mmCIF file of C-alpha atoms and ligand atoms in Angstrom:
data_model
loop_
_atom_site.group_PDB
_atom_site.id
_atom_site.type_symbol
_atom_site.label_atom_id
_atom_site.label_comp_id
_atom_site.label_asym_id
_atom_site.label_seq_id
_atom_site.Cartn_x
_atom_site.Cartn_y
_atom_site.Cartn_z
ATOM 1 C CA MET A 1 61.574 -5.026 42.049
ATOM 2 C CA ILE A 2 59.415 -1.882 42.330
ATOM 3 C CA ARG A 3 62.337 -0.076 43.961
ATOM 4 C CA TRP A 4 64.601 -1.136 41.124
ATOM 5 C CA TRP A 5 62.163 0.202 38.502
ATOM 6 C CA THR A 6 61.705 3.438 40.459
ATOM 7 C CA ALA A 7 65.468 3.899 40.636
ATOM 8 C CA MET A 8 65.816 3.232 36.892
ATOM 9 C CA GLY A 9 62.972 5.653 36.109
ATOM 10 C CA LEU A 10 64.438 8.399 38.260
ATOM 11 C CA THR A 11 67.882 7.898 36.752
ATOM 12 C CA GLY A 12 66.379 8.101 33.253
ATOM 13 C CA LEU A 13 64.462 11.243 34.140
ATOM 14 C CA ALA A 14 67.504 12.871 35.717
ATOM 15 C CA SER A 15 69.650 12.002 32.664
ATOM 16 C CA SER A 16 66.989 13.456 30.332
ATOM 17 C CA PHE A 17 66.860 16.689 32.314
ATOM 18 C CA TYR A 18 70.650 16.825 32.305
ATOM 19 C CA CYS A 19 70.788 16.289 28.510
ATOM 20 C CA ILE A 20 68.125 18.952 27.911
ATOM 21 C CA ALA A 21 69.815 21.407 30.277
ATOM 22 C CA THR A 22 73.171 20.902 28.556
ATOM 23 C CA ASP A 23 71.711 21.027 25.002
ATOM 24 C CA ASN A 24 73.092 17.567 24.334
ATOM 25 C CA ARG A 25 73.127 17.212 20.579
ATOM 26 C CA TRP A 26 72.960 13.392 20.489
ATOM 27 C CA PHE A 27 69.991 13.389 22.869
ATOM 28 C CA TYR A 28 68.033 15.841 20.712
ATOM 29 C CA ARG A 29 68.832 14.047 17.466
ATOM 30 C CA HIS A 30 68.264 10.485 18.644
ATOM 31 C CA ILE A 31 65.626 10.876 21.350
ATOM 32 C CA VAL A 32 63.689 14.158 21.221
ATOM 33 C CA MET A 33 63.415 14.475 17.433
ATOM 34 C CA ARG A 34 62.737 10.731 17.082
ATOM 35 C CA VAL A 35 59.862 11.020 19.529
ATOM 36 C CA SER A 36 58.508 13.945 17.476
ATOM 37 C CA ARG A 37 58.163 11.490 14.579
ATOM 38 C CA VAL A 38 55.233 9.746 16.220
ATOM 39 C CA PHE A 39 53.358 12.695 14.679
ATOM 40 C CA ASP A 40 53.057 13.216 10.936
ATOM 41 C CA ALA A 41 55.350 15.913 9.542
ATOM 42 C CA GLU A 42 52.741 18.684 9.397
ATOM 43 C CA THR A 43 51.411 18.021 12.916
ATOM 44 C CA ALA A 44 54.983 18.065 14.243
ATOM 45 C CA HIS A 45 55.560 21.366 12.416
ATOM 46 C CA VAL A 46 52.398 22.952 13.837
ATOM 47 C CA MET A 47 53.336 21.731 17.331
ATOM 48 C CA ALA A 48 56.884 23.069 17.017
ATOM 49 C CA VAL A 49 55.554 26.527 16.103
ATOM 50 C CA ARG A 50 53.144 26.403 19.080
ATOM 51 C CA LEU A 51 55.934 25.353 21.457
ATOM 52 C CA ALA A 52 58.109 28.152 20.089
ATOM 53 C CA LYS A 53 55.276 30.608 20.663
ATOM 54 C CA LEU A 54 54.949 29.399 24.271
ATOM 55 C CA GLY A 55 58.683 29.988 24.666
ATOM 56 C CA VAL A 56 59.385 26.418 25.787
ATOM 57 C CA LEU A 57 61.976 25.532 23.144
ATOM 58 C CA PRO A 58 65.587 25.413 24.410
ATOM 59 C CA ARG A 59 67.113 28.862 24.746
ATOM 60 C CA CYS A 60 70.593 29.835 23.737
ATOM 61 C CA ASN A 61 71.509 32.489 26.283
ATOM 62 C CA GLN A 62 75.162 32.684 25.335
ATOM 63 C CA THR A 63 76.425 35.903 23.802
ATOM 64 C CA ASP A 64 77.580 35.233 20.264
ATOM 65 C CA ASP A 65 81.300 34.954 19.552
ATOM 66 C CA ASN A 66 82.511 38.350 18.253
ATOM 67 C CA ILE A 67 83.820 36.786 15.061
ATOM 68 C CA LEU A 68 80.215 36.008 14.084
ATOM 69 C CA ASN A 69 78.971 39.609 14.443
ATOM 70 C CA THR A 70 78.372 40.913 10.956
ATOM 71 C CA LYS A 71 76.834 43.805 9.066
ATOM 72 C CA LEU A 72 74.722 43.951 5.928
ATOM 73 C CA TRP A 73 72.627 46.795 4.474
ATOM 74 C CA GLY A 74 73.926 48.931 7.361
ATOM 75 C CA LYS A 75 72.227 46.576 9.836
ATOM 76 C CA ASP A 76 73.982 44.684 12.624
ATOM 77 C CA PHE A 77 73.546 40.899 12.839
ATOM 78 C CA VAL A 78 74.767 39.170 16.023
ATOM 79 C CA ASN A 79 75.488 36.152 13.859
ATOM 80 C CA PRO A 80 74.948 35.176 10.201
ATOM 81 C CA VAL A 81 72.727 32.134 10.849
ATOM 82 C CA GLY A 82 69.017 32.691 10.180
ATOM 83 C CA LEU A 83 65.764 30.765 10.102
ATOM 84 C CA ALA A 84 64.515 30.262 6.528
ATOM 85 C CA ALA A 85 60.996 31.117 5.363
ATOM 86 C CA GLY A 86 58.288 28.502 5.759
ATOM 87 C CA PHE A 87 58.706 27.624 9.438
ATOM 88 C CA ASP A 88 56.923 30.593 11.030
ATOM 89 C CA LYS A 89 54.633 31.213 8.073
ATOM 90 C CA ASP A 90 52.213 33.485 9.953
ATOM 91 C CA ALA A 91 54.751 35.383 12.084
ATOM 92 C CA VAL A 92 53.334 34.060 15.333
ATOM 93 C CA ALA A 93 56.572 33.265 17.181
ATOM 94 C CA CYS A 94 59.231 35.638 15.934
ATOM 95 C CA TYR A 95 60.487 36.958 19.301
ATOM 96 C CA GLN A 96 60.664 33.499 20.829
ATOM 97 C CA LEU A 97 62.495 32.046 17.823
ATOM 98 C CA PHE A 98 65.302 34.559 18.366
ATOM 99 C CA ASP A 99 65.863 32.909 21.763
ATOM 100 C CA ILE A 100 67.053 29.763 19.983
ATOM 101 C CA GLY A 101 70.082 31.736 18.817
ATOM 102 C CA PHE A 102 69.289 32.874 15.271
ATOM 103 C CA GLY A 103 70.809 36.136 14.083
ATOM 104 C CA PHE A 104 67.818 36.718 11.823
ATOM 105 C CA ILE A 105 64.413 35.268 11.108
ATOM 106 C CA GLU A 106 62.371 35.281 7.939
ATOM 107 C CA VAL A 107 58.629 34.879 8.448
ATOM 108 C CA GLY A 108 56.204 33.898 5.672
ATOM 109 C CA SER A 109 55.509 33.308 2.904
ATOM 110 C CA ILE A 110 52.475 35.512 3.564
ATOM 111 C CA THR A 111 49.803 35.987 0.881
ATOM 112 C CA PRO A 112 47.460 39.010 0.612
ATOM 113 C CA LEU A 113 44.284 37.080 1.479
ATOM 114 C CA PRO A 114 44.149 34.094 3.830
ATOM 115 C CA GLN A 115 44.268 30.746 1.994
ATOM 116 C CA ASP A 116 44.400 27.105 3.037
ATOM 117 C CA GLY A 117 47.050 25.821 0.665
ATOM 118 C CA ASN A 118 47.015 22.342 -0.869
ATOM 119 C CA PRO A 119 45.111 19.329 0.523
ATOM 120 C CA LYS A 120 46.829 17.217 3.202
ATOM 121 C CA PRO A 121 49.085 15.280 3.413
ATOM 122 C CA ARG A 122 51.498 17.854 1.972
ATOM 123 C CA VAL A 123 54.738 17.506 3.949
ATOM 124 C CA PHE A 124 56.922 14.385 4.039
ATOM 125 C CA ARG A 125 60.095 13.505 5.936
ATOM 126 C CA LEU A 126 62.712 11.732 3.846
ATOM 127 C CA LEU A 127 64.463 10.071 6.777
ATOM 128 C CA ALA A 128 67.060 8.074 4.868
ATOM 129 C CA ASP A 129 68.036 11.191 2.926
ATOM 130 C CA GLN A 130 67.763 13.763 5.749
ATOM 131 C CA GLY A 131 65.421 15.750 3.537
ATOM 132 C CA VAL A 132 61.838 16.975 3.356
ATOM 133 C CA ILE A 133 59.375 17.262 0.473
ATOM 134 C CA ASN A 134 56.647 19.853 0.915
ATOM 135 C CA ARG A 135 53.776 21.035 -1.218
ATOM 136 C CA TYR A 136 52.092 23.314 1.306
ATOM 137 C CA GLY A 137 51.116 25.739 -1.468
ATOM 138 C CA PHE A 138 51.282 28.944 0.612
ATOM 139 C CA ASN A 139 48.898 28.185 3.483
ATOM 140 C CA SER A 140 48.752 31.656 4.966
ATOM 141 C CA CYS A 141 46.880 33.822 7.464
ATOM 142 C CA GLY A 142 46.943 36.769 5.026
ATOM 143 C CA HIS A 143 48.432 40.261 5.296
ATOM 144 C CA ALA A 144 45.837 41.832 7.607
ATOM 145 C CA ASP A 145 46.263 39.176 10.284
ATOM 146 C CA ALA A 146 50.076 39.170 10.167
ATOM 147 C CA ALA A 147 50.260 42.987 10.088
ATOM 148 C CA GLY A 148 49.063 43.296 13.707
ATOM 149 C CA ARG A 149 51.816 41.010 14.975
ATOM 150 C CA LEU A 150 54.536 42.566 12.837
ATOM 151 C CA LYS A 151 53.485 46.026 14.001
ATOM 152 C CA LEU A 152 53.884 44.846 17.588
ATOM 153 C CA TRP A 153 57.321 43.463 16.735
ATOM 154 C CA LYS A 154 58.277 46.847 15.329
ATOM 155 C CA SER A 155 57.260 48.561 18.568
ATOM 156 C CA LYS A 156 59.515 46.185 20.561
ATOM 157 C CA ARG A 157 62.299 46.154 18.001
ATOM 158 C CA ASP A 158 64.742 48.156 20.145
ATOM 159 C CA HIS A 159 64.797 45.357 22.735
ATOM 160 C CA TYR A 160 66.393 43.087 20.122
ATOM 161 C CA PRO A 161 69.677 44.744 19.104
ATOM 162 C CA GLY A 162 71.565 42.832 16.422
ATOM 163 C CA LYS A 163 68.502 40.687 15.584
ATOM 164 C CA VAL A 164 66.929 41.126 12.186
ATOM 165 C CA LEU A 165 63.432 40.195 11.001
ATOM 166 C CA GLY A 166 62.473 39.754 7.361
ATOM 167 C CA VAL A 167 59.138 39.039 5.734
ATOM 168 C CA ASN A 168 58.768 36.727 2.756
ATOM 169 C CA LEU A 169 55.878 37.597 0.413
ATOM 170 C CA GLY A 170 53.842 35.193 -1.694
ATOM 171 C CA LYS A 171 50.847 35.488 -4.004
ATOM 172 C CA ASN A 172 47.347 34.050 -3.744
ATOM 173 C CA LYS A 173 46.769 30.961 -5.878
ATOM 174 C CA THR A 174 43.756 32.399 -7.695
ATOM 175 C CA SER A 175 45.090 35.936 -8.083
ATOM 176 C CA GLN A 176 45.434 37.082 -11.697
ATOM 177 C CA ASP A 177 47.642 40.062 -10.861
ATOM 178 C CA THR A 178 50.986 38.962 -9.446
ATOM 179 C CA PHE A 179 52.411 42.486 -9.216
ATOM 180 C CA SER A 180 49.417 43.710 -7.240
ATOM 181 C CA ASP A 181 49.783 40.839 -4.720
ATOM 182 C CA TYR A 182 53.429 41.694 -4.037
ATOM 183 C CA GLN A 183 52.711 45.420 -4.071
ATOM 184 C CA LYS A 184 50.115 44.910 -1.329
ATOM 185 C CA GLY A 185 52.659 42.937 0.692
ATOM 186 C CA VAL A 186 55.329 45.615 0.406
ATOM 187 C CA LEU A 187 52.865 48.382 1.327
ATOM 188 C CA THR A 188 51.085 46.520 4.156
ATOM 189 C CA LEU A 189 54.019 44.801 5.853
ATOM 190 C CA GLY A 190 57.185 46.460 4.568
ATOM 191 C CA ASP A 191 57.461 49.227 7.148
ATOM 192 C CA TYR A 192 57.353 46.806 10.101
ATOM 193 C CA VAL A 193 60.325 44.654 9.095
ATOM 194 C CA ASP A 194 64.053 44.899 8.374
ATOM 195 C CA TYR A 195 63.921 43.324 4.923
ATOM 196 C CA ILE A 196 61.387 42.093 2.368
ATOM 197 C CA VAL A 197 61.657 38.995 0.165
ATOM 198 C CA ILE A 198 59.830 38.577 -3.120
ATOM 199 C CA ASN A 199 59.335 34.841 -3.429
ATOM 200 C CA VAL A 200 58.983 33.950 -7.105
ATOM 201 C CA SER A 201 60.431 30.471 -6.709
ATOM 202 C CA SER A 202 57.959 28.342 -4.781
ATOM 203 C CA PRO A 203 57.310 25.230 -6.890
ATOM 204 C CA ASN A 204 53.874 24.765 -5.291
ATOM 205 C CA THR A 205 51.978 27.728 -6.763
ATOM 206 C CA PRO A 206 51.138 27.130 -10.426
ATOM 207 C CA GLY A 207 52.956 29.489 -12.793
ATOM 208 C CA LEU A 208 54.800 31.410 -10.047
ATOM 209 C CA ARG A 209 58.288 30.368 -11.116
ATOM 210 C CA ARG A 210 57.665 31.865 -14.586
ATOM 211 C CA MET A 211 58.031 35.271 -12.917
ATOM 212 C CA GLN A 212 61.774 34.534 -13.006
ATOM 213 C CA GLU A 213 61.793 34.974 -16.802
ATOM 214 C CA LYS A 214 63.923 37.926 -17.818
ATOM 215 C CA GLU A 215 61.307 40.475 -18.984
ATOM 216 C CA LYS A 216 58.759 39.499 -16.347
ATOM 217 C CA LEU A 217 61.330 39.712 -13.552
ATOM 218 C CA MET A 218 62.678 43.049 -14.778
ATOM 219 C CA ASP A 219 59.172 44.488 -14.898
ATOM 220 C CA LEU A 220 58.125 43.065 -11.504
ATOM 221 C CA LEU A 221 61.254 44.050 -9.582
ATOM 222 C CA SER A 222 61.579 47.543 -11.061
ATOM 223 C CA LYS A 223 57.964 48.309 -10.140
ATOM 224 C CA LEU A 224 58.333 46.792 -6.655
ATOM 225 C CA LEU A 225 61.514 48.767 -5.989
ATOM 226 C CA ALA A 226 59.538 51.912 -6.800
ATOM 227 C CA VAL A 227 56.814 50.812 -4.356
ATOM 228 C CA ARG A 228 59.436 50.039 -1.695
ATOM 229 C CA ASN A 229 60.898 53.527 -2.172
ATOM 230 C CA GLU A 230 57.537 54.983 -1.104
ATOM 231 C CA LEU A 231 57.944 53.410 2.355
ATOM 232 C CA LYS A 232 59.211 55.430 5.290
ATOM 233 C CA ASN A 233 61.943 52.934 6.245
ATOM 234 C CA LYS A 234 62.792 51.725 2.723
ATOM 235 C CA PRO A 235 63.770 48.190 3.852
ATOM 236 C CA PRO A 236 66.102 46.188 1.608
ATOM 237 C CA LEU A 237 64.182 44.264 -1.078
ATOM 238 C CA LEU A 238 65.424 40.784 -1.980
ATOM 239 C CA VAL A 239 64.331 38.166 -4.477
ATOM 240 C CA LYS A 240 64.330 34.432 -3.721
ATOM 241 C CA VAL A 241 65.219 32.237 -6.687
ATOM 242 C CA SER A 242 64.837 28.599 -7.602
ATOM 243 C CA PRO A 243 67.724 26.116 -7.600
ATOM 244 C CA ASP A 244 66.344 24.670 -10.851
ATOM 245 C CA LEU A 245 67.198 27.553 -13.226
ATOM 246 C CA SER A 246 69.044 26.673 -16.444
ATOM 247 C CA GLN A 247 72.384 28.338 -17.200
ATOM 248 C CA GLN A 248 70.665 30.859 -19.496
ATOM 249 C CA GLU A 249 68.013 31.601 -16.846
ATOM 250 C CA LYS A 250 70.690 32.203 -14.208
ATOM 251 C CA GLU A 251 72.469 34.619 -16.525
ATOM 252 C CA ASP A 252 69.156 36.404 -17.168
ATOM 253 C CA VAL A 253 68.362 36.713 -13.462
ATOM 254 C CA ALA A 254 71.884 38.028 -12.804
ATOM 255 C CA THR A 255 71.499 40.603 -15.612
ATOM 256 C CA VAL A 256 68.178 41.763 -14.153
ATOM 257 C CA VAL A 257 69.338 42.084 -10.543
ATOM 258 C CA CYS A 258 72.500 43.937 -11.593
ATOM 259 C CA SER A 259 70.606 46.321 -13.896
ATOM 260 C CA GLU A 260 70.018 49.928 -12.856
ATOM 261 C CA LYS A 261 66.228 49.476 -13.159
ATOM 262 C CA ALA A 262 65.906 46.363 -11.025
ATOM 263 C CA LYS A 263 68.967 46.333 -8.779
ATOM 264 C CA VAL A 264 67.619 44.559 -5.717
ATOM 265 C CA ASP A 265 69.433 44.552 -2.384
ATOM 266 C CA GLY A 266 69.948 40.823 -2.261
ATOM 267 C CA LEU A 267 69.329 37.352 -3.619
ATOM 268 C CA ILE A 268 68.156 34.344 -1.624
ATOM 269 C CA ILE A 269 69.619 31.198 -3.152
ATOM 270 C CA GLY A 270 67.480 29.334 -3.035
ATOM 271 C CA ASN A 271 64.144 27.672 -2.682
ATOM 272 C CA THR A 272 63.297 23.953 -2.712
ATOM 273 C CA THR A 273 64.015 21.870 -5.831
ATOM 274 C CA LEU A 274 61.770 19.863 -8.133
ATOM 275 C CA GLN A 275 64.768 17.705 -9.040
ATOM 276 C CA ARG A 276 65.042 14.240 -7.558
ATOM 277 C CA PRO A 277 68.683 13.125 -7.306
ATOM 278 C CA PRO A 278 69.045 9.404 -8.211
ATOM 279 C CA SER A 279 70.660 8.910 -4.796
ATOM 280 C CA LEU A 280 67.325 9.394 -2.950
ATOM 281 C CA HIS A 281 66.471 6.321 -0.858
ATOM 282 C CA SER A 282 63.280 7.317 0.965
ATOM 283 C CA ILE A 283 59.893 5.883 0.120
ATOM 284 C CA HIS A 284 58.499 9.411 -0.033
ATOM 285 C CA GLY A 285 61.120 10.481 -2.599
ATOM 286 C CA SER A 286 58.592 10.469 -5.430
ATOM 287 C CA GLU A 287 56.032 12.715 -3.692
ATOM 288 C CA LYS A 288 55.196 15.891 -5.596
ATOM 289 C CA GLY A 289 56.583 19.135 -4.194
ATOM 290 C CA GLY A 290 59.821 20.891 -3.338
ATOM 291 C CA LEU A 291 62.744 18.907 -1.951
ATOM 292 C CA SER A 292 64.950 20.430 0.762
ATOM 293 C CA GLY A 293 67.679 19.386 3.181
ATOM 294 C CA GLN A 294 70.785 17.293 2.526
ATOM 295 C CA PRO A 295 69.890 16.301 -1.083
ATOM 296 C CA LEU A 296 69.752 20.030 -1.952
ATOM 297 C CA LYS A 297 72.998 21.064 -0.273
ATOM 298 C CA GLU A 298 75.531 20.761 -3.104
ATOM 299 C CA LEU A 299 73.163 22.156 -5.742
ATOM 300 C CA SER A 300 72.486 25.178 -3.546
ATOM 301 C CA THR A 301 76.182 25.842 -2.807
ATOM 302 C CA GLN A 302 76.989 25.496 -6.527
ATOM 303 C CA ASN A 303 74.242 28.019 -7.362
ATOM 304 C CA ILE A 304 75.612 30.471 -4.781
ATOM 305 C CA SER A 305 79.047 30.197 -6.440
ATOM 306 C CA GLU A 306 77.601 30.788 -9.885
ATOM 307 C CA PHE A 307 75.455 33.761 -8.868
ATOM 308 C CA TYR A 308 78.322 35.308 -6.911
ATOM 309 C CA GLN A 309 80.453 35.161 -10.053
ATOM 310 C CA LEU A 310 77.674 36.247 -12.430
ATOM 311 C CA THR A 311 76.901 39.287 -10.258
ATOM 312 C CA LYS A 312 80.618 39.953 -9.578
ATOM 313 C CA GLY A 313 79.860 39.904 -5.867
ATOM 314 C CA GLN A 314 77.811 43.121 -6.222
ATOM 315 C CA VAL A 315 74.527 41.675 -4.933
ATOM 316 C CA PRO A 316 74.567 40.247 -1.379
ATOM 317 C CA ILE A 317 73.483 36.610 -1.192
ATOM 318 C CA ILE A 318 71.652 34.709 1.537
ATOM 319 C CA GLY A 319 72.632 31.055 1.083
ATOM 320 C CA VAL A 320 70.097 28.373 1.978
ATOM 321 C CA GLY A 321 69.757 24.676 1.214
ATOM 322 C CA GLY A 322 70.907 21.745 3.311
ATOM 323 C CA VAL A 323 72.852 23.667 5.967
ATOM 324 C CA SER A 324 73.220 21.341 8.957
ATOM 325 C CA SER A 325 76.694 22.106 10.304
ATOM 326 C CA GLY A 326 79.257 24.849 10.769
ATOM 327 C CA GLN A 327 81.140 23.400 7.803
ATOM 328 C CA ASP A 328 78.042 23.700 5.561
ATOM 329 C CA ALA A 329 77.570 27.330 6.600
ATOM 330 C CA TYR A 330 81.277 28.026 6.057
ATOM 331 C CA ASP A 331 81.198 26.442 2.564
ATOM 332 C CA LYS A 332 78.260 28.648 1.562
ATOM 333 C CA ILE A 333 80.020 31.768 2.894
ATOM 334 C CA LEU A 334 83.193 30.924 0.951
ATOM 335 C CA ALA A 335 81.021 30.362 -2.144
ATOM 336 C CA GLY A 336 79.608 33.884 -1.795
ATOM 337 C CA ALA A 337 76.872 33.984 0.848
ATOM 338 C CA SER A 338 76.924 36.916 3.282
ATOM 339 C CA LEU A 339 74.360 35.169 5.498
ATOM 340 C CA VAL A 340 72.982 31.622 5.658
ATOM 341 C CA GLN A 341 69.606 30.144 6.605
ATOM 342 C CA VAL A 342 68.521 26.798 8.026
ATOM 343 C CA TYR A 343 65.229 24.922 7.958
ATOM 344 C CA THR A 344 65.147 21.181 7.182
ATOM 345 C CA ALA A 345 68.094 20.262 9.437
ATOM 346 C CA LEU A 346 66.005 21.457 12.395
ATOM 347 C CA VAL A 347 63.531 18.661 11.629
ATOM 348 C CA TYR A 348 66.278 16.112 12.320
ATOM 349 C CA ASP A 349 68.501 17.803 14.910
ATOM 350 C CA GLY A 350 66.125 20.095 16.752
ATOM 351 C CA PRO A 351 66.740 23.684 17.823
ATOM 352 C CA VAL A 352 70.016 23.005 19.671
ATOM 353 C CA LEU A 353 71.626 22.607 16.244
ATOM 354 C CA ILE A 354 71.936 26.381 15.875
ATOM 355 C CA LYS A 355 74.282 26.620 18.852
ATOM 356 C CA TYR A 356 76.583 23.983 17.301
ATOM 357 C CA ILE A 357 76.511 25.516 13.809
ATOM 358 C CA LYS A 358 77.601 28.852 15.277
ATOM 359 C CA LYS A 359 80.321 27.336 17.467
ATOM 360 C CA ASP A 360 81.816 25.328 14.594
ATOM 361 C CA LEU A 361 81.524 28.223 12.127
ATOM 362 C CA ALA A 362 83.415 30.539 14.511
ATOM 363 C CA GLN A 363 86.119 27.901 14.899
ATOM 364 C CA LEU A 364 86.438 27.358 11.130
ATOM 365 C CA LEU A 365 86.711 31.090 10.467
ATOM 366 C CA ARG A 366 89.529 31.413 13.028
ATOM 367 C CA GLN A 367 91.345 28.255 11.918
ATOM 368 C CA ASN A 368 91.419 29.577 8.365
ATOM 369 C CA GLY A 369 92.780 32.963 9.352
ATOM 370 C CA PHE A 370 89.627 35.081 8.974
ATOM 371 C CA SER A 371 88.798 37.747 11.514
ATOM 372 C CA SER A 372 85.168 38.209 10.406
ATOM 373 C CA VAL A 373 82.409 36.629 8.342
ATOM 374 C CA GLN A 374 82.595 39.485 5.815
ATOM 375 C CA GLU A 375 86.252 38.728 5.149
ATOM 376 C CA ALA A 376 85.385 35.141 4.171
ATOM 377 C CA VAL A 377 82.481 35.939 1.807
ATOM 378 C CA GLY A 378 83.245 34.680 -1.714
ATOM 379 C CA ARG A 379 86.853 33.779 -0.797
ATOM 380 C CA LYS A 380 86.645 30.637 -2.903
ATOM 381 C CA HIS A 381 86.716 32.836 -5.992
ATOM 382 C CA ARG A 382 89.730 34.979 -5.092
HETATM 383 C C1 LIG B 401 58.053 22.631 5.057
HETATM 384 C C2 LIG B 401 58.690 23.750 4.288
HETATM 385 C C3 LIG B 401 57.940 24.894 3.976
HETATM 386 C C4 LIG B 401 58.535 25.938 3.263
HETATM 387 N N1 LIG B 401 57.817 27.064 3.002
HETATM 388 C C5 LIG B 401 58.412 28.100 2.369
HETATM 389 C C6 LIG B 401 57.704 29.318 2.141
HETATM 390 O O1 LIG B 401 56.547 29.482 2.541
HETATM 391 N N2 LIG B 401 58.346 30.309 1.475
HETATM 392 C C7 LIG B 401 59.631 30.193 1.031
HETATM 393 O O2 LIG B 401 60.180 31.133 0.453
HETATM 394 N N3 LIG B 401 60.336 29.053 1.259
HETATM 395 C C8 LIG B 401 59.757 28.025 1.904
HETATM 396 N N4 LIG B 401 60.474 26.884 2.133
HETATM 397 C C9 LIG B 401 61.846 26.773 1.612
HETATM 398 C C10 LIG B 401 62.907 27.122 2.673
HETATM 399 O O3 LIG B 401 62.792 28.465 3.069
HETATM 400 C C11 LIG B 401 64.330 26.880 2.118
HETATM 401 O O4 LIG B 401 64.526 27.737 1.024
HETATM 402 C C12 LIG B 401 64.544 25.438 1.657
HETATM 403 O O5 LIG B 401 63.862 24.541 2.486
HETATM 404 C C13 LIG B 401 66.014 25.058 1.646
HETATM 405 O O6 LIG B 401 66.577 25.132 2.921
HETATM 406 P P1 LIG B 401 66.781 23.827 3.885
HETATM 407 O O7 LIG B 401 67.413 22.767 3.045
HETATM 408 O O8 LIG B 401 67.631 24.311 5.023
HETATM 409 O O9 LIG B 401 65.418 23.456 4.314
HETATM 410 C C14 LIG B 401 59.894 25.833 2.842
HETATM 411 C C15 LIG B 401 60.626 24.685 3.160
HETATM 412 C C16 LIG B 401 60.047 23.647 3.878
HETATM 413 C C17 LIG B 401 60.877 22.432 4.213
#
């Protein structure tokens, strides 16, 4: 009997090693990520960042398919699939996260001063909907702490050709001067990174989303572009918008970002939503906070389409919201995204997902007669 159990145990162990070594998607989705759910969502998040920092997450050592190599703002990207803001909030694991296979990583949101964010619990898995609701409220280590690590990244930057690092900036909850908070971020962190994101769309910082109003946004972005122009490297400056804007608000944002005064280098579409689709099944569906993942996917792709048309394709778009497959990434590229980002799907599929998104995206591009990502951007509208 003991021998039988030993044999079974060894077989199970060997199969697990085999599945891990071969990045078996089913094994990660149904075993590894299920096991991670013995921890609450925030603990699992903190542990995932620590494991990433230790470099023990699965690596994707394959060279990216040439069809995925792309260029934006004069920068090379080995592939157009990035990690969205909010996973590595304090920029503690950026090098190691590239090993998973991302073409670019966005750290943050980082606030000027350290702050704890909202009381716990503040992150919830919506299993039945393949979504997440979070109300972290910008828990952040602050600029000074992150600056040391980003400076180090900058010094090693040449070892990472084709990999791009962006920083996403937030504001402190109690700060009365929003411009000053973002200005500090641009000045303190801007020269260490490849792009900067002004996040005015988090639903978890009171009043922040009002910065998307036409006059406020025009004023904020024109001043921040001037600040950015003082930097040595002048990294591209992007603005991240909410998926909950009305038609008029979208038109206003498009007018601002296409104007001479406030012509930013890109839009990130978009952040989490406060909407709750009637189709939500999960018990946590009524928690307060921003919803992400599958329930956000169509809304996000629709917004990318609209902004691409409103801006006449003049402002590059990073598409984010519910990407969990090559097809999802492809749909967002056709709708107008030059690059895409992933977050919530990693909670359900684990890091091996990135390898499969890239493989399927390359196949879809070829099948549909495209020879590059750039060629496919916005094709739905032509
Ligand atoms: C737990 C969590 C924390 C997040 N934190 C941030 C953040 O600090 N700053 C930000 O701009 N977006 C943040 N986001 C939003 C994501 O960057 C992304 O815009 C959104 O989740 C949609 O993508 P997804 O459906 O692939 O998750 C967060 C999302 C999640 C799920």
